[in-house]
Amino acid sequence: MTSALLISGCGTGSESKAPKNSASGSGSATSKSQEGSLTWEFEHISDFSGEITDLAALSEDDIWAVAIENNGRSDAHLLHFDGTGWKREPLPDAVGAPTYPPRLEEVGPDTLWLRPNGQRDDVHPWAKWDGARWTSVPNSPPGEIADFEADSPDDIWVLDYSLVGQPFTARHWDGTRWTTTRLPHRAADLEIAGPDDVWAVGHRSTGPGTEYVAGLPYIQPATMHWDGTSWKSVETPEFRFEDPMPPEPGATLYGAFALDDGEVLTYGENSFNHGEMDHEPADEYIRLRWDDSRWAEQEPAPGNCGQRVPMAQDDEGLFLYGNWYLTDDGRCVKIKRHRLPLSTGARKTSNQSLWLNEVHRVPGTDEWLGAGHVQVNQSGSPFGAPVVVRLKRGG
């Protein structure tokens, strides 16, 4: 990332620089323990209370984010970095005024799409950015889109939740039209591992292991695979608590992640309705990997990385939720962060935590950006500071 990416406030149509964070220290010699350290450095701090809900980049001088303010209204706006600074921009006319913050999708090397993020916002159209302007997407899919995955502009999959009572629909774009396909089970997430190699994960309420408990089926994890012609249910391990059975138990998968080498990981939980019995069992975290023929348990990650799911992968490891990083050689590294400058209104005595919604590589570079907010808890005036952060390696 170029040095033009400055820490800045972002008002309506204006820019202002905030002081550099003094917590970054003074340039002492890097020790061996620092050589493998990772730190999120502030690139942009907005001048309102809220959060950045999404981020996408076409290049180092064309980066977009969706932000919301904690102002009692549900409206969202865009932030755009054009190589000189961050500017606040309204949502394009093409998407109207959605109830919930829209989602940014990197469709190809030269195109972003801005879409409704489900939640019954299916009446709103979609927009596309071609590097110069926003226009309408002429063939946006119908329905309530819960997930969106693009391998290329001519190979896009979406998960549609709009059919009440039938949340098993996936739609595919081949560059000319959308084709609707039926999934064998209810899906929570899609993941593209390669051409004609797509996975959907979720749960099923019929079949082995779903015997009823107190009148309800014990739902079980479900995985489905698209091989270029159809969706097929794939045998998936079952999970079940021992007696005495806790109330309303169920096991489900909520996410999938395809590694750069084509290996697919999936994540979920075997849980229940807590608070209704003494001596409750512990929730069971589900971590599976596809070994080309069957689902197997993942090797446990060390330390605090063990129960965290990936957000992104670089050449050396995985970025995990909660600002952790799992290296390819199996080390669990905490990604450090700085405190907000006092000019933001955060006091020296405040408790601060960084929560990222997105982590992305900037195309054509080795730079990584994260977007979310810093939660500031302090007496009388807590707030959330929307931030974009950049990864710094080493001391």
XYZ file of N, CA and C in Angstrom, residues 188-279:
276
model
N -26.106 -23.106 4.730
C -25.774 -21.846 5.380
C -24.660 -21.107 4.658
N -23.870 -21.827 3.833
C -22.715 -21.204 3.205
C -22.362 -21.946 1.931
N -21.829 -21.195 0.960
C -21.293 -21.751 -0.282
C -19.800 -21.460 -0.347
N -19.066 -22.320 -1.059
C -17.637 -22.082 -1.274
C -17.220 -22.714 -2.591
N -16.524 -21.920 -3.426
C -16.029 -22.413 -4.711
C -14.583 -22.859 -4.535
N -14.322 -24.144 -4.771
C -12.960 -24.666 -4.694
C -12.272 -24.637 -6.047
N -13.040 -24.566 -7.118
C -12.498 -24.536 -8.477
C -13.632 -24.661 -9.475
N -13.323 -24.638 -10.776
C -14.365 -24.807 -11.784
C -15.106 -26.126 -11.585
N -16.445 -26.061 -11.561
C -17.283 -27.246 -11.350
C -16.889 -27.997 -10.081
N -16.474 -27.254 -9.075
C -16.083 -27.834 -7.785
C -16.565 -26.876 -6.699
N -17.844 -27.011 -6.361
C -18.494 -26.072 -5.450
C -19.094 -26.852 -4.284
N -18.980 -26.278 -3.087
C -19.510 -26.916 -1.887
C -20.566 -26.037 -1.242
N -21.574 -26.689 -0.669
C -22.556 -26.030 0.186
C -22.591 -26.798 1.503
N -22.669 -26.071 2.608
C -22.684 -26.722 3.921
C -23.848 -26.175 4.739
N -24.369 -27.004 5.618
C -25.488 -26.601 6.460
C -25.905 -27.735 7.375
N -27.183 -28.118 7.309
C -27.649 -29.216 8.144
C -28.821 -29.921 7.486
N -29.139 -31.099 8.009
C -30.301 -31.882 7.557
C -31.121 -32.282 8.775
N -32.408 -32.500 8.562
C -33.309 -32.870 9.652
C -33.937 -34.241 9.451
N -33.453 -34.973 8.449
C -33.920 -36.341 8.217
C -32.708 -37.234 7.986
N -32.908 -38.539 8.140
C -31.833 -39.487 7.902
C -31.137 -39.899 9.181
N -30.040 -40.644 9.059
C -29.329 -41.185 10.223
C -28.912 -40.099 11.206
N -29.101 -40.391 12.486
C -28.670 -39.478 13.539
C -29.651 -38.394 13.900
N -30.788 -38.299 13.178
C -31.740 -37.209 13.433
C -32.933 -37.659 14.277
N -32.778 -38.792 14.977
C -33.868 -39.271 15.808
C -34.351 -38.167 16.747
N -35.655 -38.117 16.957
C -36.263 -37.023 17.694
C -35.840 -37.020 19.156
N -35.662 -35.797 19.685
C -35.401 -35.571 21.104
C -36.457 -34.589 21.600
N -37.330 -35.053 22.502
C -38.408 -34.209 23.040
C -39.233 -33.570 21.929
N -39.525 -34.362 20.901
C -40.411 -33.902 19.841
C -39.760 -33.149 18.706
N -38.433 -32.980 18.756
C -37.739 -32.259 17.696
C -36.633 -33.129 17.121
N -36.379 -33.036 15.801
C -35.281 -33.819 15.228
C -33.935 -33.296 15.713
N -32.996 -34.194 15.930
C -31.621 -33.828 16.272
C -30.912 -33.555 14.946
N -30.907 -32.271 14.508
C -30.345 -31.951 13.200
C -28.869 -32.334 13.157
N -28.402 -32.715 11.957
C -27.032 -33.188 11.757
C -26.348 -32.380 10.654
N -25.017 -32.278 10.713
C -24.295 -31.548 9.664
C -24.551 -32.148 8.282
N -24.620 -31.270 7.282
C -24.830 -31.711 5.909
C -23.866 -30.982 4.984
N -23.306 -31.713 4.039
C -22.474 -31.115 2.998
C -22.974 -31.577 1.646
N -22.873 -30.694 0.668
C -23.346 -30.960 -0.683
C -22.293 -30.492 -1.675
N -22.156 -31.215 -2.788
C -21.119 -30.889 -3.769
C -21.716 -30.779 -5.161
N -21.287 -29.737 -5.892
C -21.669 -29.542 -7.292
C -20.493 -29.977 -8.156
N -20.734 -30.940 -9.053
C -19.673 -31.489 -9.897
C -19.760 -31.025 -11.338
N -20.571 -30.005 -11.596
C -20.743 -29.500 -12.954
C -22.060 -29.879 -13.573
N -22.731 -30.850 -12.969
C -24.019 -31.282 -13.520
C -25.153 -31.239 -12.498
N -24.840 -31.550 -11.226
C -25.894 -31.590 -10.211
C -25.291 -31.490 -8.815
N -26.170 -31.163 -7.850
C -25.800 -31.176 -6.447
C -26.015 -32.573 -5.883
N -25.036 -33.055 -5.161
C -25.143 -34.367 -4.533
C -24.827 -34.250 -3.048
N -25.631 -34.937 -2.229
C -25.370 -34.988 -0.803
C -24.133 -35.844 -0.550
N -23.256 -35.373 0.334
C -22.014 -36.073 0.645
C -22.087 -36.566 2.087
N -21.686 -37.812 2.305
C -21.715 -38.363 3.653
C -20.852 -37.504 4.587
N -21.438 -37.129 5.714
C -20.803 -36.202 6.646
C -20.878 -36.788 8.055
N -19.829 -36.657 8.857
C -19.865 -37.203 10.220
C -21.049 -36.694 11.019
N -21.560 -37.559 11.904
C -22.661 -37.204 12.797
C -22.105 -36.867 14.180
N -22.848 -36.043 14.897
C -22.458 -35.636 16.240
C -23.677 -35.716 17.149
N -23.454 -36.201 18.370
C -24.578 -36.381 19.270
C -24.084 -36.388 20.720
N -24.785 -35.645 21.570
C -24.445 -35.656 22.984
C -24.829 -36.993 23.604
N -24.133 -37.352 24.668
C -24.495 -38.542 25.425
C -25.629 -38.219 26.390
N -26.336 -39.254 26.843
C -27.374 -39.066 27.853
C -26.736 -38.669 29.179
N -27.396 -37.835 29.996
C -28.721 -37.268 29.747
C -28.669 -36.195 28.659
N -29.580 -36.281 27.710
C -29.562 -35.409 26.549
C -29.941 -33.978 26.938
N -29.155 -32.972 26.552
C -29.529 -31.576 26.838
C -30.728 -31.151 25.983
N -31.392 -30.058 26.353
C -32.591 -29.637 25.625
C -32.274 -29.089 24.232
N -33.112 -29.433 23.264
C -33.044 -28.921 21.890
C -31.648 -29.031 21.294
N -31.049 -30.210 21.304
C -29.702 -30.347 20.738
C -29.740 -30.317 19.215
N -28.611 -29.946 18.630
C -28.498 -29.954 17.178
C -27.079 -29.671 16.734
N -26.678 -30.288 15.638
C -25.334 -30.086 15.084
C -25.462 -29.526 13.679
N -24.719 -28.480 13.385
C -24.828 -27.843 12.077
C -23.476 -27.285 11.644
N -23.323 -27.114 10.352
C -22.152 -26.439 9.776
C -22.579 -25.052 9.336
N -21.759 -24.055 9.656
C -22.124 -22.689 9.304
C -21.143 -22.022 8.353
N -20.023 -22.674 8.017
C -19.076 -22.028 7.117
C -18.162 -23.015 6.435
N -17.691 -22.647 5.244
C -16.718 -23.440 4.492
C -15.637 -22.501 3.979
N -14.435 -23.049 3.799
C -13.304 -22.243 3.350
C -12.419 -23.098 2.465
N -12.166 -22.638 1.236
C -11.308 -23.359 0.296
C -9.904 -22.776 0.341
N -8.918 -23.626 0.624
C -7.524 -23.196 0.642
C -7.005 -23.055 -0.786
N -5.875 -22.371 -0.926
C -5.321 -22.123 -2.257
C -4.949 -23.412 -2.984
N -4.642 -24.473 -2.227
C -4.273 -25.734 -2.872
C -5.483 -26.601 -3.205
N -6.695 -26.074 -2.982
C -7.908 -26.803 -3.322
C -8.524 -27.561 -2.164
N -7.803 -27.699 -1.044
C -8.376 -28.382 0.109
C -9.520 -27.552 0.682
N -10.581 -28.222 1.113
C -11.766 -27.538 1.626
C -11.911 -27.834 3.120
N -12.151 -26.789 3.897
C -12.390 -26.897 5.324
C -13.822 -26.468 5.611
N -14.418 -27.059 6.646
C -15.743 -26.619 7.057
C -15.812 -26.584 8.574
N -16.717 -25.720 9.073
C -16.768 -25.415 10.495
C -18.215 -25.406 10.974
N -18.417 -25.832 12.217
C -19.748 -25.828 12.775
C -19.727 -26.074 14.267
N -20.884 -26.502 14.790
C -21.018 -26.646 16.226
C -22.127 -27.629 16.554
N -21.903 -28.431 17.570
C -22.929 -29.283 18.163
C -23.316 -28.614 19.473
N -24.524 -28.039 19.532
C -24.905 -27.221 20.669
C -26.330 -27.547 21.103
N -26.881 -26.725 22.006
C -28.212 -26.969 22.556
C -28.711 -25.685 23.193
N -29.914 -25.714 23.741
C -30.510 -24.557 24.402
C -29.994 -24.497 25.835
N -29.075 -23.581 26.076
C -28.417 -23.519 27.376
C -29.338 -22.935 28.454
N -29.023 -23.273 29.701
C -29.700 -22.676 30.839
C -30.905 -23.432 31.349
N -31.161 -24.630 30.839
C -32.345 -25.371 31.243
C -32.035 -26.658 32.000
N -30.750 -26.898 32.316
C -30.407 -28.103 33.062
C -29.147 -27.863 33.886
N -29.008 -28.633 34.953
C -27.783 -28.596 35.735
C -26.717 -29.448 35.049
N -25.474 -29.131 35.304
C -24.356 -29.921 34.791
C -24.431 -30.061 33.260
